[in-house]
Amino acid sequence: MHIPLLLLPVLGALTQASPIISRASSWPNAPFTTSGRDIKNSLNETVTYAGVNWPGAADTMIPEGLQYQSVSTIMTKIKDLGMNVIRLTYAIEMIDDIYENADTSLKTAFIQALGETNGTKVLNQVLISNPSFTENTTRLEVFDAIAAEAYTQQIYVHLDNHVSKGIWCCGHDDGNAWFGDTYFNVTSWKRGLAFMASHASSWPAFTSISLRNELRTTTNGTGDNWVSWYENMIPAADGIYAATTGQQNPVTEVRNPFSSMSLTNVNEIILVLSGKGGVGKSSVTTQLALTLSLRGHSVGILDIDLTGPSMPRFLGIESSKVRQAPGGWLPVPVHESQDATSSTAEGNKPIGPLHCMSLGFLLGNRNDAVVWRGPKKTAMVRQFLSDVHWGKLDYLLIDTPPGTSDEHISLVETLLKTAAPGQVSGAVVVTTPQAISVSDVRKEINFCKKTGINILGVVENMAGFVCPNCAECTNVFSKGGGEVMAKDFSVPFLGSVPIDPAFIALIEEGKRPVYPEGTVVAGQEMPEQAKEPEDNAGTLVEKYQSCSLFTIFDGIVGQLISNTQP
Ligand SMILES: Nc1ncnc2c1ncn2[C@@H]1O[C@H](COP(=O)(O)OP(=O)(O)O)[C@@H](O)[C@H]1O
Ligand SMILES: [Mg+2]
């Protein structure tokens, strides 16, 4: 059993504006309100809850332990322990029963849950320990009796909805985990909360209520979604408010955390596209990001390549975990910003911060292939677009799944709908010399036209080879096809990128790139290394500056920036 997470938010939502019920100024001096971290009673004294859990949400849906001792004996023991509150848990199923055909008697409840033999045995023990009950006493009347005794002994009652279906809580596969789970009918839950709040308003010891114990992901992966949390919790709290005061809650309108969504402060969104996988889309995304950051821009990478989210590996942050924040996820930092004085950039230029969000962080295993169906992918992408707290970004690069299928189109459409008009600057199309068959590129360009995406330019990757041994860059494959093709289609050509094994060693092993003396890449001689060749200390962005591909990407990014200017 765990403490309900929702106690304080709910108290806040419930009681800030008006009392649950007005009572004279005597114990418990309700209503309680919240003030910062404190709970205050009606005399403005701070109340500290020291409580015990009294479970009543398991299979019988009757508060437990009554076969051993009376309600008053149990309450006295609680008091003797120095406790001042009970968290009384209940299942929504009990209220569903009440709505369907009146509440179940103790006899029926015990026999239904425990079977004829055990049920009858436990029932008889309950009746012996608690002579005021009969076999026809209802479950809700047991809750009433406990609340009455709590008032007598001055113990606060905090009501807690533990589960929908009455069972011992909590697992990911118990059907009670998240809104809409097998037994977690949201309408019935809201009705149950309002019913219990209204019913308990007549208990003088009733001081607070929580909305739901331990929300958790379901086994099929629903949950952990702040938007759905918010969209369900607020009306539920409002329902309790209305049920107990007869008024609309005036508080909630004011603070919708989702009014400024995560993309609001992102200046430019650039998609990285390719018709096929394996052409270097993720390596291009990585290098565009590092280069933009080395020019002082703040950059985010969103990896929605659900077929193979490889960004965590490229950025060397595979073991990082995404943190939750109210309203969403915090992206994982790759490096923070450096000002000119502390900068490790050539010429001491400031370095912009780089953050990344990837589905890879949410998958357990690097090799977990995601075989979700289309709608689920679209939902996931939508959540990625709306729930990541990027903060202020100059550029958000999106590594998209390869292809031009219908599913792909719907992902891009979701993106266009989520972003503000003009926020998506366009797409960088990655191709290789071999892939430059006219039909492949035509597909890609048609795709952009269909979805209304501006083509910022084409990058031809894997054109040529930077030999680690002989200071030469050879064109193993053809080169220049990309440029011709870009001309044919009247789209900008951003540059050719050779294969550089030193880049792979940098990504895979964290090795600072070194080249034989006199190596010339893209017409430029690689400069002498300032560091010892064996010095592999430093961050990815520092070491990337020694990579032959950095010079090329610096040129690509220069063009890209001028192409994104309106
Ligand atoms: N220019 C390059 N030089 C060296 N290795 C490269 C280059 N481009 C891509 N690679 C490597 O090729 C593999 C496939 O590239 P990747 O970016 O993952 O492709 P995609 O994202 O299109 O599937 C990766 O291991 C990557 O490191
Ligand atoms: Mg990739």
Coordinates of C-alpha atoms and ligand atoms in Angstrom, one line a residue:
M1 CA 0.0 0.0 0.0
H2 CA 1.2 3.5 -0.7
I3 CA 0.2 7.0 0.2
P4 CA -2.1 8.5 -2.4
L5 CA -0.2 10.8 -4.7
L6 CA -3.2 13.0 -5.3
L7 CA -4.0 14.1 -1.8
L8 CA -2.8 17.7 -2.0
P9 CA -3.8 18.6 -5.5
V10 CA -7.2 17.3 -4.7
L11 CA -7.5 19.1 -1.5
G12 CA -6.5 22.2 -3.4
A13 CA -9.0 21.7 -6.1
L14 CA -11.7 20.9 -3.7
T15 CA -11.4 23.4 -0.9
Q16 CA -9.7 26.5 -2.1
A17 CA -12.9 28.3 -2.8
S18 CA -15.6 27.1 -0.6
P19 CA -16.2 24.5 2.1
I20 CA -17.2 20.9 1.5
I21 CA -19.7 21.4 4.2
S22 CA -20.0 24.2 6.8
R23 CA -19.7 23.2 10.4
A24 CA -19.5 25.0 13.7
S25 CA -16.0 25.7 15.0
S26 CA -15.3 22.5 16.9
W27 CA -13.3 19.4 16.1
P28 CA -12.4 18.7 13.3
N29 CA -12.6 22.4 12.4
A30 CA -13.3 21.6 8.8
P31 CA -13.2 22.5 6.1
F32 CA -9.5 22.0 5.5
T33 CA -7.7 24.0 2.8
T34 CA -4.2 24.0 1.4
S35 CA -1.7 26.7 1.8
G36 CA 1.6 26.1 0.0
R37 CA 2.8 22.8 1.4
D38 CA 0.5 22.9 4.4
I39 CA -3.0 21.7 5.2
K40 CA -4.9 24.3 7.3
N41 CA -8.1 23.8 9.3
S42 CA -10.8 26.4 9.6
L43 CA -8.9 28.2 12.4
N44 CA -6.0 28.5 10.0
E45 CA -4.0 26.1 12.2
T46 CA -1.6 23.7 10.3
V47 CA -2.9 20.2 10.4
T48 CA -0.4 17.3 10.1
Y49 CA -1.8 14.0 9.1
A50 CA -0.4 11.0 10.8
G51 CA -2.4 8.1 9.5
V52 CA -3.0 4.5 8.9
N53 CA -4.5 2.8 5.9
W54 CA -7.8 1.0 6.5
P55 CA -8.3 -1.1 3.4
G56 CA -11.8 -1.6 2.2
A57 CA -11.3 -2.0 -1.5
A58 CA -10.3 -5.7 -1.8
D59 CA -12.6 -8.5 -2.9
T60 CA -15.3 -8.1 -0.2
M61 CA -15.3 -4.3 -0.5
I62 CA -15.8 -4.2 3.3
P63 CA -13.3 -2.5 5.6
E64 CA -11.0 -5.2 6.8
G65 CA -10.2 -6.7 10.2
L66 CA -13.7 -6.7 11.7
Q67 CA -13.7 -10.4 12.2
Y68 CA -11.0 -9.9 14.9
Q69 CA -12.1 -6.8 16.7
S70 CA -14.8 -4.2 16.9
V71 CA -14.7 -0.9 15.0
S72 CA -14.2 1.0 18.3
T73 CA -11.4 -1.3 19.5
I74 CA -9.5 -0.8 16.2
M75 CA -10.1 2.9 16.4
T76 CA -8.8 3.1 19.9
K77 CA -5.6 1.2 18.9
I78 CA -5.1 3.7 16.1
K79 CA -5.5 6.5 18.5
D80 CA -3.1 4.9 21.0
L81 CA -0.5 4.7 18.3
G82 CA -0.6 8.5 18.1
M83 CA -2.4 8.5 14.7
N84 CA -4.9 11.2 13.9
V85 CA -6.3 10.0 10.5
I86 CA -7.5 6.9 8.7
R87 CA -7.2 6.5 5.0
L88 CA -10.4 4.6 4.3
T89 CA -10.2 2.9 0.9
Y90 CA -13.1 1.8 -1.2
A91 CA -13.7 0.4 -4.7
I92 CA -15.8 2.0 -7.3
E93 CA -17.5 -1.3 -7.9
M94 CA -19.4 -0.9 -4.6
I95 CA -21.0 2.3 -5.9
D96 CA -21.7 0.7 -9.2
D97 CA -23.6 -2.0 -7.3
I98 CA -25.5 0.7 -5.3
Y99 CA -26.6 2.3 -8.6
E100 CA -27.6 -1.0 -10.1
N101 CA -29.6 -2.6 -7.3
A102 CA -29.0 -1.2 -3.9
D103 CA -25.9 -2.1 -1.8
T104 CA -25.0 -5.7 -1.0
S105 CA -25.5 -7.1 2.5
L106 CA -22.5 -8.3 4.5
K107 CA -23.7 -11.9 4.0
T108 CA -23.8 -11.6 0.2
A109 CA -20.6 -9.7 0.1
F110 CA -18.6 -12.3 2.2
I111 CA -20.1 -15.3 0.4
Q112 CA -19.6 -13.8 -3.1
A113 CA -15.9 -12.9 -2.3
L114 CA -14.9 -15.9 -0.1
G115 CA -17.3 -18.7 -1.1
E116 CA -20.0 -20.2 1.0
T117 CA -17.9 -21.9 3.7
N118 CA -15.3 -19.3 4.3
G119 CA -17.7 -16.4 3.7
T120 CA -20.1 -17.7 6.3
K121 CA -17.3 -18.3 8.8
V122 CA -15.9 -14.8 8.5
L123 CA -19.3 -13.2 8.5
N124 CA -20.1 -14.9 11.8
Q125 CA -16.8 -13.7 13.3
V126 CA -17.6 -10.2 12.2
L127 CA -21.0 -10.3 13.8
I128 CA -19.6 -11.7 17.1
S129 CA -16.9 -9.0 17.2
N130 CA -19.3 -6.2 16.1
P131 CA -22.8 -7.0 17.6
S132 CA -24.3 -3.8 16.2
F133 CA -24.0 -5.3 12.7
T134 CA -26.3 -7.9 11.3
E135 CA -26.0 -10.1 8.2
N136 CA -28.2 -7.5 6.4
T137 CA -26.0 -4.6 7.3
T138 CA -24.8 -3.1 4.0
R139 CA -21.2 -2.4 3.1
L140 CA -21.8 1.3 3.0
E141 CA -23.3 1.1 6.5
V142 CA -20.0 -0.4 7.7
F143 CA -18.2 2.7 6.2
D144 CA -20.7 4.9 8.0
A145 CA -20.1 3.1 11.3
I146 CA -16.4 3.5 11.0
A147 CA -16.8 7.2 10.2
A148 CA -19.1 7.7 13.2
E149 CA -16.6 6.0 15.5
A150 CA -13.8 8.2 14.0
Y151 CA -15.8 11.3 15.0
T152 CA -16.3 10.0 18.5
Q153 CA -12.5 9.4 18.9
Q154 CA -11.5 12.4 17.0
I155 CA -9.8 10.7 14.1
Y156 CA -10.0 12.4 10.7
V157 CA -11.4 10.4 7.8
H158 CA -9.6 10.7 4.5
L159 CA -11.5 8.8 1.8
D160 CA -9.5 7.1 -0.9
N161 CA -10.6 5.5 -4.1
H162 CA -8.2 2.6 -4.5
V163 CA -9.4 0.6 -7.4
S164 CA -12.5 0.3 -9.7
K165 CA -13.0 -3.5 -9.4
G166 CA -12.6 -4.6 -5.8
I167 CA -9.3 -6.5 -5.6
W168 CA -6.1 -6.1 -3.8
C169 CA -4.1 -3.3 -5.3
C170 CA -1.9 -2.8 -7.4
G171 CA -0.4 -4.3 -10.5
H172 CA 0.0 -3.2 -14.1
D173 CA -2.1 -6.1 -15.3
D174 CA -5.0 -5.9 -12.8
G175 CA -7.3 -3.9 -15.1
N176 CA -7.4 -1.0 -12.7
A177 CA -4.2 0.7 -13.7
W178 CA -5.1 3.7 -15.9
F179 CA -8.2 5.5 -17.2
G180 CA -10.0 3.3 -19.6
D181 CA -8.3 0.1 -18.5
T182 CA -10.4 -3.1 -18.5
Y183 CA -12.2 -2.3 -15.3
F184 CA -11.4 1.4 -15.1
N185 CA -14.5 2.9 -16.6
V186 CA -14.0 6.7 -16.4
T187 CA -17.7 7.6 -16.3
S188 CA -18.4 5.2 -13.5
W189 CA -15.3 6.3 -11.6
K190 CA -16.4 10.0 -11.7
R191 CA -19.9 9.0 -10.6
G192 CA -18.4 6.9 -7.8
L193 CA -16.2 9.8 -6.5
A194 CA -19.1 12.2 -6.6
F195 CA -21.4 9.7 -4.8
M196 CA -18.9 9.0 -2.0
A197 CA -18.0 12.7 -1.5
S198 CA -21.6 13.6 -1.3
H199 CA -22.4 10.7 1.0
A200 CA -19.5 11.3 3.3
S201 CA -20.4 15.0 3.6
S202 CA -22.7 13.9 6.4
W203 CA -19.8 12.3 8.3
P204 CA -18.5 15.0 10.7
A205 CA -15.0 13.4 10.7
F206 CA -14.7 13.5 6.9
T207 CA -11.9 16.0 6.0
S208 CA -10.4 15.0 2.7
I209 CA -10.7 12.8 -0.3
S210 CA -8.3 11.6 -3.0
L211 CA -9.1 10.9 -6.6
R212 CA -7.3 7.6 -7.3
N213 CA -4.6 5.6 -5.8
E214 CA -1.4 4.9 -7.7
L215 CA -2.2 5.5 -11.3
R216 CA 0.2 3.3 -13.3
T217 CA 0.8 2.1 -16.9
T218 CA -1.3 -0.8 -18.1
T219 CA 0.5 -3.9 -19.5
N220 CA -0.3 -2.8 -23.0
G221 CA 1.5 0.5 -22.4
T222 CA -1.3 3.0 -21.8
G223 CA -0.6 5.5 -19.1
D224 CA 2.1 7.8 -17.9
N225 CA 0.5 10.5 -20.0
W226 CA 0.1 13.8 -18.3
V227 CA -2.4 15.1 -20.8
S228 CA -4.7 12.2 -20.2
W229 CA -4.1 12.5 -16.4
Y230 CA -5.1 16.1 -16.5
E231 CA -8.1 15.7 -18.8
N232 CA -9.5 13.1 -16.4
M233 CA -8.5 14.4 -13.0
I234 CA -9.8 18.0 -13.5
P235 CA -13.4 17.0 -14.3
A236 CA -13.4 14.4 -11.6
A237 CA -12.3 17.0 -9.0
D238 CA -14.9 19.4 -10.3
G239 CA -17.5 16.6 -10.0
I240 CA -16.6 16.2 -6.3
Y241 CA -16.8 19.9 -5.8
A242 CA -20.2 20.1 -7.4
A243 CA -21.5 17.1 -5.5
T244 CA -20.4 18.6 -2.2
T245 CA -21.2 22.3 -2.7
G246 CA -23.8 22.3 -5.4
Q247 CA -21.6 24.8 -7.2
Q248 CA -19.2 24.8 -10.1
N249 CA -15.6 24.8 -9.1
P250 CA -14.3 28.3 -9.9
V251 CA -10.6 27.4 -9.6
T252 CA -9.8 25.0 -12.4
E253 CA -10.4 27.2 -15.4
V254 CA -7.5 29.4 -14.4
R255 CA -4.7 27.0 -14.7
N256 CA -4.6 24.8 -17.7
P257 CA -0.9 23.7 -17.9
F258 CA -1.5 22.6 -21.5
S259 CA -2.4 26.0 -22.8
S260 CA 1.2 26.7 -23.8
M261 CA 2.2 23.4 -25.4
S262 CA 5.7 22.2 -25.7
L263 CA 6.4 23.4 -29.2
T264 CA 5.4 27.0 -28.4
N265 CA 8.9 28.3 -27.8
V266 CA 10.5 26.4 -30.7
N267 CA 11.6 28.7 -33.4
E268 CA 12.2 26.4 -36.4
I269 CA 11.3 22.7 -36.9
I270 CA 13.3 20.8 -39.5
L271 CA 12.4 17.3 -40.6
V272 CA 15.0 14.8 -41.7
L273 CA 13.5 12.5 -44.3
S274 CA 14.7 9.6 -46.4
G275 CA 12.9 7.1 -48.6
K276 CA 14.9 4.2 -47.3
G277 CA 16.5 3.2 -43.9
G278 CA 20.2 3.0 -43.5
V279 CA 21.1 5.9 -45.8
G280 CA 22.3 8.0 -42.9
K281 CA 19.3 9.9 -41.7
S282 CA 20.2 9.6 -38.1
S283 CA 23.9 10.4 -38.6
V284 CA 22.9 13.5 -40.6
T285 CA 20.4 14.5 -37.9
T286 CA 23.2 14.1 -35.3
Q287 CA 25.7 16.2 -37.3
L288 CA 23.2 18.9 -38.1
A289 CA 22.4 19.2 -34.4
L290 CA 26.1 19.2 -33.3
T291 CA 27.0 21.8 -36.0
L292 CA 24.0 24.1 -35.2
S293 CA 25.0 23.8 -31.5
L294 CA 28.6 24.7 -32.4
R295 CA 27.2 27.9 -34.0
G296 CA 25.7 28.8 -30.7
H297 CA 22.1 27.7 -31.3
S298 CA 19.9 25.9 -28.8
V299 CA 18.9 22.6 -30.4
G300 CA 16.6 19.7 -29.7
I301 CA 16.4 16.4 -31.5
L302 CA 13.1 14.5 -31.5
D303 CA 13.5 10.9 -32.6
I304 CA 10.2 9.6 -33.9
D305 CA 11.8 6.8 -35.9
L306 CA 9.7 4.2 -34.3
T307 CA 11.2 1.4 -36.4
G308 CA 14.6 2.0 -35.0
P309 CA 15.1 4.9 -32.6
S310 CA 18.9 5.2 -32.7
M311 CA 19.4 8.7 -31.4
P312 CA 20.3 7.7 -27.9
R313 CA 23.1 5.6 -29.3
F314 CA 24.4 8.3 -31.7
L315 CA 24.5 10.8 -28.9
G316 CA 26.0 8.5 -26.3
I317 CA 23.1 8.8 -23.9
E318 CA 21.7 5.3 -24.1
S319 CA 21.7 4.8 -20.4
S320 CA 19.9 8.1 -19.7
K321 CA 16.4 8.1 -18.4
V322 CA 13.7 10.5 -19.4
R323 CA 12.4 12.4 -16.4
Q324 CA 8.7 13.2 -15.8
A325 CA 7.6 16.7 -15.1
P326 CA 4.2 18.1 -14.6
G327 CA 2.5 18.1 -18.0
G328 CA 5.1 15.9 -19.7
W329 CA 8.6 14.7 -20.2
L330 CA 11.9 16.5 -19.8
P331 CA 14.2 15.8 -22.8
V332 CA 17.6 14.2 -22.0
P333 CA 20.5 16.7 -22.1
V334 CA 23.4 15.8 -24.4
H335 CA 25.4 18.9 -23.4
E336 CA 24.5 22.2 -21.8
S337 CA 25.4 25.6 -23.2
Q338 CA 28.9 27.1 -22.9
D339 CA 29.6 30.8 -23.0
A340 CA 32.5 32.2 -25.0
T341 CA 34.9 32.1 -22.0
S342 CA 34.3 28.5 -21.1
S343 CA 33.7 27.4 -24.7
T344 CA 35.5 24.4 -26.2
A345 CA 34.4 25.5 -29.7
E346 CA 37.1 26.5 -32.1
G347 CA 37.7 30.2 -31.7
N348 CA 35.9 30.2 -28.3
K349 CA 32.5 30.7 -29.8
P350 CA 29.6 30.0 -27.5
I351 CA 28.1 26.5 -27.8
G352 CA 24.3 26.1 -27.7
P353 CA 22.6 23.4 -25.5
L354 CA 21.5 20.1 -27.1
H355 CA 18.7 18.0 -25.8
C356 CA 17.1 14.8 -27.1
M357 CA 13.9 12.9 -26.7
S358 CA 13.6 9.5 -28.3
L359 CA 11.3 6.6 -28.1
G360 CA 14.5 4.6 -27.5
F361 CA 14.5 5.9 -23.9
L362 CA 11.1 4.4 -23.3
L363 CA 12.0 1.0 -24.7
G364 CA 13.7 -1.4 -22.4
N365 CA 16.1 -2.9 -24.9
R366 CA 18.0 -1.5 -27.8
N367 CA 16.7 -4.3 -30.0
D368 CA 13.1 -4.0 -29.0
A369 CA 11.5 -3.6 -32.4
V370 CA 8.3 -1.6 -32.2
V371 CA 5.6 -3.4 -34.0
W372 CA 2.8 -1.1 -33.1
R373 CA -0.1 -0.6 -35.5
G374 CA -0.6 2.7 -37.2
P375 CA -3.1 4.4 -34.9
K376 CA -1.0 3.6 -31.8
K377 CA 2.1 5.0 -33.5
T378 CA 0.2 8.2 -34.4
A379 CA -0.9 8.5 -30.8
M380 CA 2.6 8.1 -29.6
V381 CA 3.9 10.7 -32.0
R382 CA 1.2 13.1 -31.0
Q383 CA 2.2 12.6 -27.4
F384 CA 5.9 13.1 -28.3
L385 CA 5.0 16.4 -30.0
S386 CA 2.8 17.7 -27.3
D387 CA 4.3 16.4 -24.0
V388 CA 8.0 17.2 -24.2
H389 CA 9.2 20.3 -22.4
W390 CA 11.7 21.7 -24.8
G391 CA 11.8 25.2 -23.4
K392 CA 13.2 27.8 -25.8
L393 CA 14.8 26.2 -28.9
D394 CA 16.3 27.8 -32.0
Y395 CA 16.0 24.5 -33.9
L396 CA 14.1 21.3 -33.3
L397 CA 15.3 18.5 -35.7
I398 CA 13.0 15.6 -36.1
D399 CA 14.4 12.2 -37.2
T400 CA 11.4 10.6 -38.9
P401 CA 10.8 7.0 -39.8
P402 CA 12.0 6.1 -43.4
G403 CA 9.4 5.8 -46.1
T404 CA 6.6 7.5 -47.9
S405 CA 3.7 5.2 -46.9
D406 CA 0.3 6.3 -45.8
E407 CA 1.3 5.8 -42.2
H408 CA 4.2 8.0 -42.7
I409 CA 2.0 10.7 -44.2
S410 CA -0.3 10.5 -41.2
L411 CA 2.6 11.0 -38.9
V412 CA 3.7 14.1 -40.8
E413 CA 0.1 15.4 -40.9
T414 CA -0.1 15.0 -37.1
L415 CA 3.1 17.0 -36.8
L416 CA 1.8 19.7 -39.1
K417 CA -1.4 20.0 -37.1
T418 CA 0.4 20.2 -33.8
A419 CA 2.9 22.8 -34.9
A420 CA 2.0 26.5 -35.4
P421 CA 1.7 27.7 -39.0
G422 CA 5.1 28.5 -40.4
Q423 CA 6.8 26.7 -37.6
V424 CA 7.9 23.8 -39.7
S425 CA 10.6 25.3 -41.9
G426 CA 10.9 22.2 -44.1
A427 CA 12.7 19.0 -44.7
V428 CA 16.2 17.9 -45.4
V429 CA 16.1 14.9 -47.7
V430 CA 18.9 12.4 -47.2
T431 CA 19.9 10.1 -50.0
T432 CA 23.0 8.1 -51.1
P433 CA 24.6 7.9 -54.5
Q434 CA 23.2 4.4 -55.1
A435 CA 19.7 5.4 -54.0
I436 CA 19.6 8.1 -56.6
S437 CA 17.2 6.4 -58.8
V438 CA 14.8 9.0 -60.2
S439 CA 11.7 7.1 -58.9
D440 CA 13.0 7.1 -55.3
V441 CA 13.6 10.8 -55.2
R442 CA 10.4 11.5 -57.1
K443 CA 8.5 9.6 -54.3
E444 CA 10.2 11.7 -51.7
I445 CA 9.4 15.0 -53.4
N446 CA 5.8 14.0 -54.1
F447 CA 5.5 13.1 -50.4
C448 CA 6.6 16.6 -49.4
K449 CA 4.3 18.2 -52.0
K450 CA 1.3 16.1 -50.8
T451 CA 2.0 17.0 -47.2
G452 CA 2.8 20.6 -48.0
I453 CA 6.4 20.5 -46.7
N454 CA 9.0 22.8 -48.1
I455 CA 12.2 21.0 -49.2
L456 CA 15.1 22.8 -47.6
G457 CA 17.6 20.7 -49.5
V458 CA 19.2 17.3 -50.4
V459 CA 22.2 15.8 -48.6
E460 CA 24.0 13.1 -50.5
N461 CA 25.5 10.8 -47.9
M462 CA 28.1 8.1 -48.2
A463 CA 29.6 9.7 -51.3
G464 CA 33.3 8.8 -51.3
F465 CA 35.4 7.3 -48.5
V466 CA 37.9 9.0 -46.2
C467 CA 40.7 6.5 -46.0
P468 CA 42.0 6.2 -42.5
N469 CA 45.4 5.0 -43.8
C470 CA 46.3 6.8 -47.0
A471 CA 45.3 10.5 -46.7
E472 CA 42.9 10.1 -49.7
C473 CA 39.3 10.5 -50.1
T474 CA 38.2 8.1 -52.8
N475 CA 34.9 7.9 -54.6
V476 CA 34.1 4.2 -54.0
F477 CA 30.6 4.8 -55.2
S478 CA 29.7 7.4 -57.7
K479 CA 29.5 10.9 -56.5
G480 CA 27.7 14.0 -57.7
G481 CA 24.5 12.2 -58.7
G482 CA 22.8 14.0 -55.8
E483 CA 23.7 17.4 -57.2
V484 CA 22.4 16.6 -60.7
M485 CA 19.2 15.2 -59.3
A486 CA 18.6 18.2 -57.1
K487 CA 19.0 20.4 -60.2
D488 CA 16.6 18.3 -62.1
F489 CA 14.0 18.7 -59.5
S490 CA 14.8 22.3 -58.8
V491 CA 15.5 21.7 -55.1
P492 CA 18.6 23.0 -53.3
F493 CA 21.6 20.7 -53.0
L494 CA 23.2 21.0 -49.6
G495 CA 26.3 18.9 -50.0
S496 CA 28.0 15.5 -50.4
V497 CA 29.2 13.7 -47.3
P498 CA 31.8 10.9 -47.6
I499 CA 31.9 7.8 -45.4
D500 CA 34.4 8.5 -42.6
P501 CA 35.3 5.5 -40.4
A502 CA 36.6 8.0 -37.9
F503 CA 33.0 9.3 -37.5
I504 CA 31.9 5.8 -36.6
A505 CA 34.7 5.4 -34.1
L506 CA 33.7 8.7 -32.5
I507 CA 30.1 7.5 -32.2
E508 CA 30.7 3.9 -31.2
E509 CA 33.9 4.2 -29.1
G510 CA 34.1 7.9 -28.2
K511 CA 37.4 8.2 -30.1
R512 CA 38.6 11.7 -31.1
P513 CA 39.0 11.6 -34.9
V514 CA 42.6 11.6 -36.2
Y515 CA 43.8 11.5 -39.8
P516 CA 47.1 10.8 -41.5
E517 CA 49.0 13.9 -42.2
G518 CA 47.9 15.7 -45.4
T519 CA 44.4 14.1 -45.5
V520 CA 42.2 16.2 -47.8
V521 CA 38.5 16.0 -47.4
A522 CA 36.1 18.0 -49.6
G523 CA 39.1 20.0 -51.0
Q524 CA 40.3 21.0 -47.5
E525 CA 43.4 19.7 -45.8
M526 CA 42.5 18.4 -42.3
P527 CA 44.3 20.7 -39.7
E528 CA 47.0 19.5 -37.4
Q529 CA 45.5 18.1 -34.2
A530 CA 45.9 20.4 -31.2
K531 CA 45.4 17.5 -28.8
E532 CA 47.4 14.3 -28.4
P533 CA 45.9 11.7 -30.7
E534 CA 45.2 9.4 -27.7
D535 CA 43.3 12.1 -25.8
N536 CA 39.7 10.9 -25.9
A537 CA 38.5 13.0 -23.0
G538 CA 35.7 15.5 -23.7
T539 CA 32.2 15.6 -24.8
L540 CA 30.8 14.5 -28.2
V541 CA 30.4 18.1 -29.4
E542 CA 34.1 18.9 -28.5
K543 CA 35.5 15.9 -30.2
Y544 CA 33.2 16.2 -33.3
Q545 CA 35.1 19.4 -34.2
S546 CA 38.1 17.2 -35.0
C547 CA 36.0 15.1 -37.5
S548 CA 36.5 15.6 -41.2
L549 CA 32.7 15.7 -41.6
F550 CA 32.4 18.7 -39.4
T551 CA 33.8 21.0 -42.1
I552 CA 31.3 19.6 -44.6
F553 CA 28.4 20.0 -42.2
D554 CA 29.4 23.5 -41.3
G555 CA 28.9 24.3 -45.0
I556 CA 25.6 22.4 -45.1
V557 CA 24.3 24.2 -42.1
G558 CA 25.3 27.6 -43.4
Q559 CA 23.2 26.9 -46.5
L560 CA 20.4 25.4 -44.5
I561 CA 20.2 28.5 -42.3
S562 CA 20.0 30.8 -45.3
N563 CA 17.3 28.5 -46.9
T564 CA 15.2 28.7 -43.7
Q565 CA 15.2 32.5 -43.7
P566 CA 11.9 33.7 -45.1
Ligands
LIG1 N1 29.0 9.6 -43.6 C1 29.1 8.5 -42.8 N2 30.4 8.1 -42.4 C2 30.5 7.0 -41.7 N3 29.5 6.3 -41.2 C3 28.2 6.6 -41.6 C4 28.0 7.8 -42.4 N4 26.7 7.9 -42.6 C5 26.1 6.9 -41.9 N5 27.0 6.1 -41.3 C6 26.8 4.9 -40.6 O1 25.9 4.1 -41.3 C7 24.9 3.5 -40.4 C8 23.5 3.8 -40.9 O2 23.3 5.2 -40.8 P1 22.1 5.8 -40.0 O3 22.3 7.2 -39.8 O4 21.8 5.0 -38.8 O5 20.9 5.5 -41.1 P2 19.3 5.7 -41.0 O6 19.1 6.6 -39.9 O7 19.0 6.4 -42.4 O8 18.8 4.4 -40.9 C9 25.3 4.0 -39.0 O9 26.0 3.0 -38.4 C10 26.1 5.2 -39.3 O10 27.0 5.4 -38.2
MG2 MG 17.9 6.2 -38.1

